[in-house]
Short mmCIF file of N, CA and C in Angstrom, two decimals:
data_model
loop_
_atom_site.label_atom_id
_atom_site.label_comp_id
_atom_site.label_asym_id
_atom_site.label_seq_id
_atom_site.Cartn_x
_atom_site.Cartn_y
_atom_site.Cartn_z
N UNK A 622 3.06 -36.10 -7.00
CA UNK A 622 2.43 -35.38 -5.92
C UNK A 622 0.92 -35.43 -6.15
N UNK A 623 -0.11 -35.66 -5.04
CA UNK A 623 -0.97 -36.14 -5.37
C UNK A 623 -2.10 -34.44 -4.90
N UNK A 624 -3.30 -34.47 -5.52
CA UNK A 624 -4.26 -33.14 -4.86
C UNK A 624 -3.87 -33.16 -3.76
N UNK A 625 -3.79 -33.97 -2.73
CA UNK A 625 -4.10 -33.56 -1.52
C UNK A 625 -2.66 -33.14 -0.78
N UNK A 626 -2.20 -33.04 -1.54
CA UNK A 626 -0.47 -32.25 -0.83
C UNK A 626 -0.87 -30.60 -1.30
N UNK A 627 -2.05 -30.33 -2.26
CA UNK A 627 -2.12 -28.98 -2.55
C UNK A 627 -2.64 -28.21 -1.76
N UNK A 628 -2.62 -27.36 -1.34
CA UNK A 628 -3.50 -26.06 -0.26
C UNK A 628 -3.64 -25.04 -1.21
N UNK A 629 -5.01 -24.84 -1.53
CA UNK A 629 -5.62 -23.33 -2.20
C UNK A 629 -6.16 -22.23 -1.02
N UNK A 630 -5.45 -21.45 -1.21
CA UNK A 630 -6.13 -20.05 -0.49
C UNK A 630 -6.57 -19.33 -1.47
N UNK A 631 -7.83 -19.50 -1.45
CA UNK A 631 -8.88 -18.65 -2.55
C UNK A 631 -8.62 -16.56 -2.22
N UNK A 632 -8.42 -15.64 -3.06
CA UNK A 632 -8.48 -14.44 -3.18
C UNK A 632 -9.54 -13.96 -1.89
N UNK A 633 -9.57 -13.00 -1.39
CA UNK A 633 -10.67 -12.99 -0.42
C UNK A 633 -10.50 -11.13 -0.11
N UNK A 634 -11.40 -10.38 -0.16
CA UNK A 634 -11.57 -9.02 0.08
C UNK A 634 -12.29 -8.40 0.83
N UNK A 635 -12.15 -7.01 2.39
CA UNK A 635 -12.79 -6.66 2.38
C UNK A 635 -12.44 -4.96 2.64
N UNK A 636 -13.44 -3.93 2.74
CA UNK A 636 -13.36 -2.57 2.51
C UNK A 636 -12.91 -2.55 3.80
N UNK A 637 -12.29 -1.51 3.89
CA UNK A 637 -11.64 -0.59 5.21
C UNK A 637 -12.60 0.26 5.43
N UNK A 638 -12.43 0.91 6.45
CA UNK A 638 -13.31 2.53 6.88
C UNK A 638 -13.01 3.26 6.17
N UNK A 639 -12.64 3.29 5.21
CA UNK A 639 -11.89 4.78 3.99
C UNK A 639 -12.84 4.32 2.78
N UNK A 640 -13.35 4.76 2.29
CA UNK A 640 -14.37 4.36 1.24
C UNK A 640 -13.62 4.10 0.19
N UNK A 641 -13.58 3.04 -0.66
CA UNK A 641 -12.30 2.91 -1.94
C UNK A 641 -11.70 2.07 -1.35
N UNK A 642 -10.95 1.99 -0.13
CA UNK A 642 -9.86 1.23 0.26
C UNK A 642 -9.92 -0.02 0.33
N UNK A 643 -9.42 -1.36 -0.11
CA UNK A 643 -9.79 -2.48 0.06
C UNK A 643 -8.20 -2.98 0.75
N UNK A 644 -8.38 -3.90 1.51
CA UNK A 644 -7.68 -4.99 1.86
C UNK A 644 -7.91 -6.31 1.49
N UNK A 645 -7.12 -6.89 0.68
CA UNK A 645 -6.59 -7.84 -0.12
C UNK A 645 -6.06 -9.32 0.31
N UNK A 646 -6.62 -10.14 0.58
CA UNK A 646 -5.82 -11.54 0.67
C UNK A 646 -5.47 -12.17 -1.04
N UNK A 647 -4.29 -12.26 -0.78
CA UNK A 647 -4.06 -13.00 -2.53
C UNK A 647 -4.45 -13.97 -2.28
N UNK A 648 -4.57 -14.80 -3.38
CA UNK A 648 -4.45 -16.34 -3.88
C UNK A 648 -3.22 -16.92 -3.70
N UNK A 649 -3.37 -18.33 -3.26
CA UNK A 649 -2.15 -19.03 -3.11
C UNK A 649 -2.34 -20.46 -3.41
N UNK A 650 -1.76 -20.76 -3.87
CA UNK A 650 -1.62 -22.53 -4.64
C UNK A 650 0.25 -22.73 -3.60
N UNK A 651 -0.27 -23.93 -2.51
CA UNK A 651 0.81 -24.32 -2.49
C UNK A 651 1.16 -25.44 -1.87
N UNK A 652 2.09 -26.28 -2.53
CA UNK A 652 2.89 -27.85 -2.83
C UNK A 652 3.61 -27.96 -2.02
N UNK A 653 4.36 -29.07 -2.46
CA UNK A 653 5.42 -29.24 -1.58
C UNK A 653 6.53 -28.57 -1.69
N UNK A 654 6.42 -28.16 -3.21
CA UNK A 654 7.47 -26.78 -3.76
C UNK A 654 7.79 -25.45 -2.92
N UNK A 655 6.47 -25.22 -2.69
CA UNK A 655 6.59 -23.70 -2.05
C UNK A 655 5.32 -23.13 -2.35
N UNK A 656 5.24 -22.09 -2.52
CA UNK A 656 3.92 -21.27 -2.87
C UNK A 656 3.87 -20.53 -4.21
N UNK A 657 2.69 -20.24 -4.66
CA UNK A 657 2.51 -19.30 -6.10
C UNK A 657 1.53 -18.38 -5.49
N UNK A 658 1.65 -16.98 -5.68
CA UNK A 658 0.53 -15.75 -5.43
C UNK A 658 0.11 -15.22 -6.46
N UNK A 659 -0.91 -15.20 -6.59
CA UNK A 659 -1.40 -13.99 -7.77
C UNK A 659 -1.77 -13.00 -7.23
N UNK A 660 -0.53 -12.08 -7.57
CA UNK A 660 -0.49 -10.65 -6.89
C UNK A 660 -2.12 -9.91 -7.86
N UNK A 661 -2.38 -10.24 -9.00
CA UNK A 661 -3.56 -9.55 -9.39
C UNK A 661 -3.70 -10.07 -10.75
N UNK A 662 -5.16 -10.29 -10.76
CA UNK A 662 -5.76 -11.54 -11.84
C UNK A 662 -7.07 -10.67 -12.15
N UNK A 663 -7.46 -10.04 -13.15
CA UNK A 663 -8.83 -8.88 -13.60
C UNK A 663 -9.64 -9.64 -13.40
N UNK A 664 -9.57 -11.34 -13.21
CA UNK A 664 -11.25 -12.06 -13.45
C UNK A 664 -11.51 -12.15 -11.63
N UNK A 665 -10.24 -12.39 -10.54
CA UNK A 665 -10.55 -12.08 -9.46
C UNK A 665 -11.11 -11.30 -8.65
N UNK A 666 -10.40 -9.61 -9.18
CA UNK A 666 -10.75 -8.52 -8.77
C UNK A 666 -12.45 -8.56 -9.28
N UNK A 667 -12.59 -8.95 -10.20
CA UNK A 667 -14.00 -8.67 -10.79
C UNK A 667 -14.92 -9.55 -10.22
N UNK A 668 -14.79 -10.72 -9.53
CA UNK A 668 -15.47 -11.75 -8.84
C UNK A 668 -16.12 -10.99 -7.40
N UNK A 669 -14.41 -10.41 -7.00
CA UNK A 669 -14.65 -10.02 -5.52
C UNK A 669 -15.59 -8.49 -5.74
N UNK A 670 -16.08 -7.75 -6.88
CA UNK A 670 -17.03 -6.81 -7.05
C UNK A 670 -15.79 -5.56 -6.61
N UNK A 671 -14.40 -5.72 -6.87
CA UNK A 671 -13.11 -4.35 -6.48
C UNK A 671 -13.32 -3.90 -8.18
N UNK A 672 -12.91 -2.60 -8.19
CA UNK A 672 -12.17 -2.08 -9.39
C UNK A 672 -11.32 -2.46 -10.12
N UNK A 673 -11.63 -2.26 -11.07
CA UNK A 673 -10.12 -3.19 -11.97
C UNK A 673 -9.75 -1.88 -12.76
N UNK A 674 -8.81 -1.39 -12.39
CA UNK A 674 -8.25 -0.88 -14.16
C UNK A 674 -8.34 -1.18 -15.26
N UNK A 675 -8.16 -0.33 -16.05
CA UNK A 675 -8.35 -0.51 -17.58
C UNK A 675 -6.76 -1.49 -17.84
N UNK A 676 -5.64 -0.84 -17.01
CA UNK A 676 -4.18 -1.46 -17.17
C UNK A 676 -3.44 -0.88 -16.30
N UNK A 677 -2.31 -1.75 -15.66
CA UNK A 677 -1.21 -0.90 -14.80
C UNK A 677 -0.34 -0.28 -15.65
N UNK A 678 -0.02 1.23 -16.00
CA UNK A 678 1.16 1.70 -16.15
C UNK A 678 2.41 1.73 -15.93
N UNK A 679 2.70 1.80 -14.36
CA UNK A 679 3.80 1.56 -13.98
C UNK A 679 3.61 0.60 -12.82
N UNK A 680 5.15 -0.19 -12.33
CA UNK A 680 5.19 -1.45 -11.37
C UNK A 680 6.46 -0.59 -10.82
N UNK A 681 6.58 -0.63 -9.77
CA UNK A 681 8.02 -0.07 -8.86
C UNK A 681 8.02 -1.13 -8.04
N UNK A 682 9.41 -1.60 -7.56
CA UNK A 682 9.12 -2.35 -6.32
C UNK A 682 10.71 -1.76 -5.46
N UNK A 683 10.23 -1.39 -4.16
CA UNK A 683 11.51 -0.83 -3.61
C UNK A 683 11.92 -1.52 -2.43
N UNK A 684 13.06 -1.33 -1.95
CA UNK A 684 13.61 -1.73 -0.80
C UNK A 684 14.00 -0.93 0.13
N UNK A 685 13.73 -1.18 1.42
CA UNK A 685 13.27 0.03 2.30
C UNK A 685 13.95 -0.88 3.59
N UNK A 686 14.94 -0.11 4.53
CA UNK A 686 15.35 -0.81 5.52
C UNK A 686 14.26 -0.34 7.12
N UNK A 687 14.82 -1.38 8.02
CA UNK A 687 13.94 -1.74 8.82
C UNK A 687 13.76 -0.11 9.61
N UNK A 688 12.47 -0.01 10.04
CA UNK A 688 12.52 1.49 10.59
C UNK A 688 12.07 2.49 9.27
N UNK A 689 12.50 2.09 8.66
CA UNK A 689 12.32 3.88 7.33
C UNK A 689 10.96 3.88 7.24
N UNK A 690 10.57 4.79 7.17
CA UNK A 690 9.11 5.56 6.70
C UNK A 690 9.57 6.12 4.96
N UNK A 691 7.95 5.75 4.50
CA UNK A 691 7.83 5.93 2.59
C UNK A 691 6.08 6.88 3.02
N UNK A 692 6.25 8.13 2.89
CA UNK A 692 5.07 8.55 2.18
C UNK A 692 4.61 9.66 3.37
N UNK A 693 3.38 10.10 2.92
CA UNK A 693 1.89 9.79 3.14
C UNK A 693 1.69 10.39 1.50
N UNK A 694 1.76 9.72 0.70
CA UNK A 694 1.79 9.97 -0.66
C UNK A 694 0.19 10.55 -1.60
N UNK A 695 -0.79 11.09 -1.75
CA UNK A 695 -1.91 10.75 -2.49
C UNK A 695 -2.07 11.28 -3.61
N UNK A 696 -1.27 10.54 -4.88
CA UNK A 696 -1.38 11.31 -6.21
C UNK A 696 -2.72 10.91 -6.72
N UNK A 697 -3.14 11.78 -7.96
CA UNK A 697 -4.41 10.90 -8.43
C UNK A 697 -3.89 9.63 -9.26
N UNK A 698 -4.00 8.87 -9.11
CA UNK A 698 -3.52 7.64 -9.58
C UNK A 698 -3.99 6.48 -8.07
N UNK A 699 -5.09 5.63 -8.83
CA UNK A 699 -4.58 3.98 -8.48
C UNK A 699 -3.91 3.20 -7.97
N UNK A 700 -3.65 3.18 -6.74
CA UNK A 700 -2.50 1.83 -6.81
C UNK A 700 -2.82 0.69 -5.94
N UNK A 701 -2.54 -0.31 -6.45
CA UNK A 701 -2.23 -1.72 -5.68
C UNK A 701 -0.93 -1.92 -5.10
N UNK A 702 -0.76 -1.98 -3.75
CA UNK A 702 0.32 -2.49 -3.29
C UNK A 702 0.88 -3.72 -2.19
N UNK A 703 1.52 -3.79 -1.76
CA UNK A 703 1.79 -4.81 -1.25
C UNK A 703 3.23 -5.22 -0.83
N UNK A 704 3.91 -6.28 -0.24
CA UNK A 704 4.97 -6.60 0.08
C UNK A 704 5.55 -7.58 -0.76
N UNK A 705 6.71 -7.78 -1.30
CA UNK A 705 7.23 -9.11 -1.94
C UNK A 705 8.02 -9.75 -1.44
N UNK A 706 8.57 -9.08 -0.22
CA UNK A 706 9.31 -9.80 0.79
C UNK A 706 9.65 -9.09 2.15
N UNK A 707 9.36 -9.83 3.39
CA UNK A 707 9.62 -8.74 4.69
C UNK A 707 8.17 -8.68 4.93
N UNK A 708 8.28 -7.61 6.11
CA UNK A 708 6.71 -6.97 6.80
C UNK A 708 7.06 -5.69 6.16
N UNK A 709 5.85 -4.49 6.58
CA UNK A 709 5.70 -3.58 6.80
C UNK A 709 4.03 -3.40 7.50
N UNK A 710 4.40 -2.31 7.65
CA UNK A 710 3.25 -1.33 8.38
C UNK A 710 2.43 -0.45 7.66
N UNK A 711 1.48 -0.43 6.80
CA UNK A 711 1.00 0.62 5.96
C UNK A 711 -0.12 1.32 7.16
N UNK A 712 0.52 3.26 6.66
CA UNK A 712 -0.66 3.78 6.61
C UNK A 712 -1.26 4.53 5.80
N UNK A 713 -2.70 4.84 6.19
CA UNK A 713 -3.79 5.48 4.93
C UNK A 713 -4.46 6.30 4.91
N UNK A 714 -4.38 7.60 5.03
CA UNK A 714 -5.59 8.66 5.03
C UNK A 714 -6.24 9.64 4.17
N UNK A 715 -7.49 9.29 4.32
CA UNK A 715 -8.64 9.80 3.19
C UNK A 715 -8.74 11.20 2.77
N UNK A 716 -7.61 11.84 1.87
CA UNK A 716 -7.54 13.18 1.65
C UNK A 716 -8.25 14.01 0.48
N UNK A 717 -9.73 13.03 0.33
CA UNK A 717 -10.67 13.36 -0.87
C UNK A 717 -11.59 14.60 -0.21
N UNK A 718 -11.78 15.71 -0.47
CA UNK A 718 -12.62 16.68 0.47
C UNK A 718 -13.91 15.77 -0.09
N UNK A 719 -14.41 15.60 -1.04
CA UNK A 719 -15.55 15.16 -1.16
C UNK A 719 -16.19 13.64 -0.70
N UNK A 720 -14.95 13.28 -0.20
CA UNK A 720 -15.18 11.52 0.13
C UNK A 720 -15.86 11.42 1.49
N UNK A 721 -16.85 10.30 2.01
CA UNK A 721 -17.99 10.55 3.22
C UNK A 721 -16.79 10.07 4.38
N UNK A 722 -15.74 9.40 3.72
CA UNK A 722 -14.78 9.17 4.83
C UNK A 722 -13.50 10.11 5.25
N UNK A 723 -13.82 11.35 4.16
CA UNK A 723 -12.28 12.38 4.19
C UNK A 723 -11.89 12.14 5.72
N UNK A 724 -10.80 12.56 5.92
CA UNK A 724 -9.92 12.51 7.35
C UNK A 724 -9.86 10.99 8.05
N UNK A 725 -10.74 9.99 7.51
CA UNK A 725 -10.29 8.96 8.31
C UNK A 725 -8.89 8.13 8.15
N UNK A 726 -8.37 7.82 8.81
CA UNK A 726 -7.38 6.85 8.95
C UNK A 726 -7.22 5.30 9.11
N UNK A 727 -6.28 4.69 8.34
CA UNK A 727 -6.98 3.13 8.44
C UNK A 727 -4.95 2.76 8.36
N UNK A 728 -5.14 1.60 9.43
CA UNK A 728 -3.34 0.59 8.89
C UNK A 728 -3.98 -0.30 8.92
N UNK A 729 -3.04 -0.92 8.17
CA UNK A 729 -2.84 -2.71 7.65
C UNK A 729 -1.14 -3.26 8.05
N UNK A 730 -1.19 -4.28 8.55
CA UNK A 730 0.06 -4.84 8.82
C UNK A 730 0.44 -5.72 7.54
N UNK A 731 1.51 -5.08 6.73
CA UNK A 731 1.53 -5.71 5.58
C UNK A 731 2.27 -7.00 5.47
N UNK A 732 2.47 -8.19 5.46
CA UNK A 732 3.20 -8.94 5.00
C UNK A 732 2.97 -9.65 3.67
N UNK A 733 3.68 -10.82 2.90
CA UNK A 733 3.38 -11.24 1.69
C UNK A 733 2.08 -12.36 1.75
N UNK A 734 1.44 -11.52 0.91
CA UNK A 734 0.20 -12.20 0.51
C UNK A 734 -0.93 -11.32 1.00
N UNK A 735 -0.69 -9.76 1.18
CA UNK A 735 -1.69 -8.94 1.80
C UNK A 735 -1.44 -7.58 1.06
N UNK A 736 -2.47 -6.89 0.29
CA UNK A 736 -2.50 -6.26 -0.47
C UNK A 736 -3.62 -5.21 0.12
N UNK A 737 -2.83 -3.86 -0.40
CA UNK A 737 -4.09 -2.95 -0.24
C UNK A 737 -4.63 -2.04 -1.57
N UNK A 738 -5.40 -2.29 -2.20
CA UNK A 738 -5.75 -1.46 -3.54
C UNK A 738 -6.13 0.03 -2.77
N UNK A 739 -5.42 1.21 -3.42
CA UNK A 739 -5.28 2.46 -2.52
C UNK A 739 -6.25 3.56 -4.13
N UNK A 740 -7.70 4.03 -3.51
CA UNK A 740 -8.11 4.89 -4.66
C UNK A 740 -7.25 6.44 -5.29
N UNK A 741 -7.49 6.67 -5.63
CA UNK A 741 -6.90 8.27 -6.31
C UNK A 741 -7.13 9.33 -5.27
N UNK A 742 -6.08 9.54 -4.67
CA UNK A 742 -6.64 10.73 -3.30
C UNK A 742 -6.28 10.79 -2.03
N UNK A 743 -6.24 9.15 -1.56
CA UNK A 743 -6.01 8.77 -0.57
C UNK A 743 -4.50 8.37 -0.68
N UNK A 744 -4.29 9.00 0.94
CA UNK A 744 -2.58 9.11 1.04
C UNK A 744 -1.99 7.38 1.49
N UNK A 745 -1.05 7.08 0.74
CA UNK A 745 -0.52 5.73 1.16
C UNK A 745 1.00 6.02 1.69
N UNK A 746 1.57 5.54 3.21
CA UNK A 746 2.55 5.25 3.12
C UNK A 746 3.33 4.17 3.95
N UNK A 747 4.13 3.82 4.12
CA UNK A 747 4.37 2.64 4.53
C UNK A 747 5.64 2.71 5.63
N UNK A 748 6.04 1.98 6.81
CA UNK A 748 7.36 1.71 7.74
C UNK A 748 8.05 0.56 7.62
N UNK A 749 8.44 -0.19 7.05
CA UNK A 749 9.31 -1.69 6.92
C UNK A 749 9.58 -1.63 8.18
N UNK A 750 9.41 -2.88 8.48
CA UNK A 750 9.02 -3.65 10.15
C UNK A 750 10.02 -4.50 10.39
N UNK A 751 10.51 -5.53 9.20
CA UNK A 751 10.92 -6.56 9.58
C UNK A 751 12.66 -5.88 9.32
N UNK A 752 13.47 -7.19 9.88
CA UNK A 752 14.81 -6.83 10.51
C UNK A 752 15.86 -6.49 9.06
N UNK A 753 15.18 -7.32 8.25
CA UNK A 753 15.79 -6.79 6.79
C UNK A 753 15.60 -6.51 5.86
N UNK A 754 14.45 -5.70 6.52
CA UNK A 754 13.73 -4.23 5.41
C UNK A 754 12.59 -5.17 4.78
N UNK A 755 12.07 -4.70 4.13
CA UNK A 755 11.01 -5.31 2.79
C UNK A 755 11.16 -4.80 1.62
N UNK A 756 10.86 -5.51 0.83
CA UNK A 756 10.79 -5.36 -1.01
C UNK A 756 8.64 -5.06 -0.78
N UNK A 757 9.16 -3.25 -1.13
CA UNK A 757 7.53 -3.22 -1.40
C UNK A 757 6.82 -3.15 -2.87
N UNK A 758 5.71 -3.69 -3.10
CA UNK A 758 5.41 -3.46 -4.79
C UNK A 758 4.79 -2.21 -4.74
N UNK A 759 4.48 -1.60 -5.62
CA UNK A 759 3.70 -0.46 -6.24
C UNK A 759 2.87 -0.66 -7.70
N UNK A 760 1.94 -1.04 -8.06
CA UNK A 760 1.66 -0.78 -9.21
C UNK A 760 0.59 0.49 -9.60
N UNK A 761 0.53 1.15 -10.45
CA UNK A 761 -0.15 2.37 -10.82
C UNK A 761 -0.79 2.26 -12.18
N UNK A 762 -1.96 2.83 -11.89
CA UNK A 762 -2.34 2.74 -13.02
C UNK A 762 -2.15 4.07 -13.98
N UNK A 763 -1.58 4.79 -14.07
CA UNK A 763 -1.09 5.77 -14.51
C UNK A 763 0.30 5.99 -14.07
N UNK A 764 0.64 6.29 -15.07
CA UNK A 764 2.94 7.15 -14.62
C UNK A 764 3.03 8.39 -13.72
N UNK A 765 3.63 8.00 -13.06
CA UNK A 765 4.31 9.01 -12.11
C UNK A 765 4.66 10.00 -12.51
N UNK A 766 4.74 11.05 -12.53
CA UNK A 766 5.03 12.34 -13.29
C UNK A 766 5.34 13.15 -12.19
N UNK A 767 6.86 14.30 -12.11
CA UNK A 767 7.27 15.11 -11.09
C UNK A 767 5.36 16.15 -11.24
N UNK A 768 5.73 16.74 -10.04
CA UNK A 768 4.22 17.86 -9.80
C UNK A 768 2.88 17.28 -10.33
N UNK A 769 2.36 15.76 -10.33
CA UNK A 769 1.16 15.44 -11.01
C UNK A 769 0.29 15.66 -10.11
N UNK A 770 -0.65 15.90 -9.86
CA UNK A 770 -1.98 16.16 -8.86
C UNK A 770 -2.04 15.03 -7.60
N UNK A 771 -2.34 15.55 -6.51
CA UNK A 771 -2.09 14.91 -5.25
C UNK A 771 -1.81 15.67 -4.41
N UNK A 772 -1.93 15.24 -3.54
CA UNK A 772 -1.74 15.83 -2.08
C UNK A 772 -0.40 14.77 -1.55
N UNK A 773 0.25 15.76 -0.68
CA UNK A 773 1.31 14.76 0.16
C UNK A 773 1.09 15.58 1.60
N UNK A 774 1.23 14.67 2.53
CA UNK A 774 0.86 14.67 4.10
C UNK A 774 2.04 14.31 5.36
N UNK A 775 2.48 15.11 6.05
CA UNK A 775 3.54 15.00 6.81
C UNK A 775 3.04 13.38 7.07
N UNK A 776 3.76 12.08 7.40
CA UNK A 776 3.79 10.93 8.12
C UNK A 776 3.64 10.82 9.33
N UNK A 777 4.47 11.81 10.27
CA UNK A 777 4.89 12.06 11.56
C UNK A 777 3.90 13.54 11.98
N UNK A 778 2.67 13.18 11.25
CA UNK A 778 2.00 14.72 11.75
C UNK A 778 1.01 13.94 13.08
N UNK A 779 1.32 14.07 14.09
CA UNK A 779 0.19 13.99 15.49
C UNK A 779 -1.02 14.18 15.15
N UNK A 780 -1.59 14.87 14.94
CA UNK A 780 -3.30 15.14 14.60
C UNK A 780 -3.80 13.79 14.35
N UNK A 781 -2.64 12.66 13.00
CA UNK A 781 -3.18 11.53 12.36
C UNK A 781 -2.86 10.84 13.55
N UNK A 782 -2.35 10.70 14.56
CA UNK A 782 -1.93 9.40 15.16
C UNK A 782 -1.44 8.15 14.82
N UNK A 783 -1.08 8.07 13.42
CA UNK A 783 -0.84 6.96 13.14
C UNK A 783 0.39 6.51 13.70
N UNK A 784 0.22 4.85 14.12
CA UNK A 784 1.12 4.21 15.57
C UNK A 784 1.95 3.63 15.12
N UNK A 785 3.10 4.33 13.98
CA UNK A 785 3.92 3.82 13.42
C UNK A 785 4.67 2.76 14.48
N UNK A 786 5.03 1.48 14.09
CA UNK A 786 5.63 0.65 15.69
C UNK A 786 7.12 1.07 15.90
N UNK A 787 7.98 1.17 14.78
CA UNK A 787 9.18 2.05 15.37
C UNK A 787 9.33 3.76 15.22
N UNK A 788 10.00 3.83 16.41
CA UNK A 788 10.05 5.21 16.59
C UNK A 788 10.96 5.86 15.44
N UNK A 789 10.45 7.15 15.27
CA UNK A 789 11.53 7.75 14.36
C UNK A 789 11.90 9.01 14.22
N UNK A 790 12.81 9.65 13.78
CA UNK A 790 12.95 10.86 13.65
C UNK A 790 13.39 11.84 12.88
N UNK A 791 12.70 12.73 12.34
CA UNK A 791 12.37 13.23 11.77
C UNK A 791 13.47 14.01 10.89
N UNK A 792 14.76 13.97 11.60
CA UNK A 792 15.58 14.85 11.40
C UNK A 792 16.71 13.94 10.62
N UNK A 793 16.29 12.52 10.62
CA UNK A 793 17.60 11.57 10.24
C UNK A 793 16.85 11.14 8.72
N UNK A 794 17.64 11.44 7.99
CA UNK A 794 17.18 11.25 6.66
C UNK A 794 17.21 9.66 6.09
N UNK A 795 17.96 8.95 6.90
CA UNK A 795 17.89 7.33 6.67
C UNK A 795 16.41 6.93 6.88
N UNK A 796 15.72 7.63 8.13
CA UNK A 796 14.39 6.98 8.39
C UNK A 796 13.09 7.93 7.73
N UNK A 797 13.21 8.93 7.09
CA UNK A 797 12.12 9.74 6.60
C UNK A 797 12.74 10.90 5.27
N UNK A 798 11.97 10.76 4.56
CA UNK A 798 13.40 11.75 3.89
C UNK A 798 12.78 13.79 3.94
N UNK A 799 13.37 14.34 3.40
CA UNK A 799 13.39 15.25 3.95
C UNK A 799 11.98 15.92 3.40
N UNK A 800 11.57 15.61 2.15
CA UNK A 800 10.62 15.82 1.43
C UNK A 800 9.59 15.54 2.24
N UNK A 801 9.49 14.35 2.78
CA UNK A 801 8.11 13.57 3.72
C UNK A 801 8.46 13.75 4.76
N UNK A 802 9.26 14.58 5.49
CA UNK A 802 9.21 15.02 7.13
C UNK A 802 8.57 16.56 6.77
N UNK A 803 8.73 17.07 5.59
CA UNK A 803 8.63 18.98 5.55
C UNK A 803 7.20 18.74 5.04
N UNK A 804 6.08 17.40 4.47
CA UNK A 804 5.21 17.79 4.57
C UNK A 804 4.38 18.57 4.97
N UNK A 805 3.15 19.09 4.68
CA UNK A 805 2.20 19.85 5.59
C UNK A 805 1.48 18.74 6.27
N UNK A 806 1.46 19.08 7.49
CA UNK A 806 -0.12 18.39 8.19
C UNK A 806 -1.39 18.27 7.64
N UNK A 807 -1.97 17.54 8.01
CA UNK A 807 -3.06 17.00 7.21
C UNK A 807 -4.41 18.16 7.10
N UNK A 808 -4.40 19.00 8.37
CA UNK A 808 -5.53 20.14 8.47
C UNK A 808 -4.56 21.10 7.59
N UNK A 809 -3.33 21.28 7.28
CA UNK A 809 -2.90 22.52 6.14
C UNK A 809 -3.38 22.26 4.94
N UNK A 810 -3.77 20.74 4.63
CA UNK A 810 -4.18 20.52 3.36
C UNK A 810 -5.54 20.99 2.80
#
């Protein structure tokens, strides 16, 4: 196989309206084989001028069927996330009182090879779009711990508008679970 059967998609980054928030194009090397991603490389992140952690603690990667809602999650903790297989829908809102962007809201249409590095504060959660769910990643730079500091934010709270694309409801525990429908709204926080 000769160079020119190769296609490089160079890493590429830029900030959202949420201060911290980046959106992510990975890297991709790909042949006639298929493709390779580097979900996250410290000399990249450091090129593109993003944060790097010191180290990821924990990696989760879950599977989420089409329709379900995950979150509006904002522990203090780091995370990079992303899709490993499927779409989804991420959304994001800035629940830092001190941040110049608190209350804004930002989505990303997630598919593989699109990453959002999410700061300490800001709520992340996500809708699997495609027909047979997605495999989402999580990495953290700190462990998950029951009651660790964070805020959590109803998903389905109106005030945010966020335009989740399938409808859902609130009351069916397949599509939201009961924990993230009894959230508080985002002004109780």
């Amino acid at each position: 196989m000769t160079a020119a059967n190769v296609t490089v998609t160079p890493v590429a980054a830029h900030e959202t309206a949420i201060a911290g928030l980046w959106e992510i194009q990975t890297k991709a090397v790909t042949d006639g084989r298929g493709t390779v991603r580097e979900f996250f490389r410290t000399s990249g992140f450091t090129e593109l001028g993003l944060p790097v952690p010191e180290r990821w603690h924990q990696i989760n990667l879950t599977w989420t069927r089409q329709g379900a809602l995950r979150g509006l999650h904002g522990e203090a903790v780091t995370k990079l996330v992303g899709v490993a297989s499927g779409s989804a829908f991420g959304g994001y809102v800035d629940a830092r009182h001190d941040s110049p962007s608190f209350g804004t809201v930002v989505t990303v249409p997630l598919e593989v090879g699109v990453q959002v590095l999410v700061p300490a504060g800001v709520c992340n959660g996500f809708q699997a779009t495609s027909a047979d769910g997605c495999q989402y990643l999580y990495c953290f730079d700190a462990e998950w711990q029951p009651g660790m500091a964070g805020v959590a934010v109803s998903p389905l709270d109106p005030a945010l508008a966020i335009p989740w694309p399938i409808p859902t409801q609130a009351a069916d525990p397949s599509m939201v679970s009961a924990k993230d429908a009894a959230a508080p709204r985002f002004a109780e926080i």
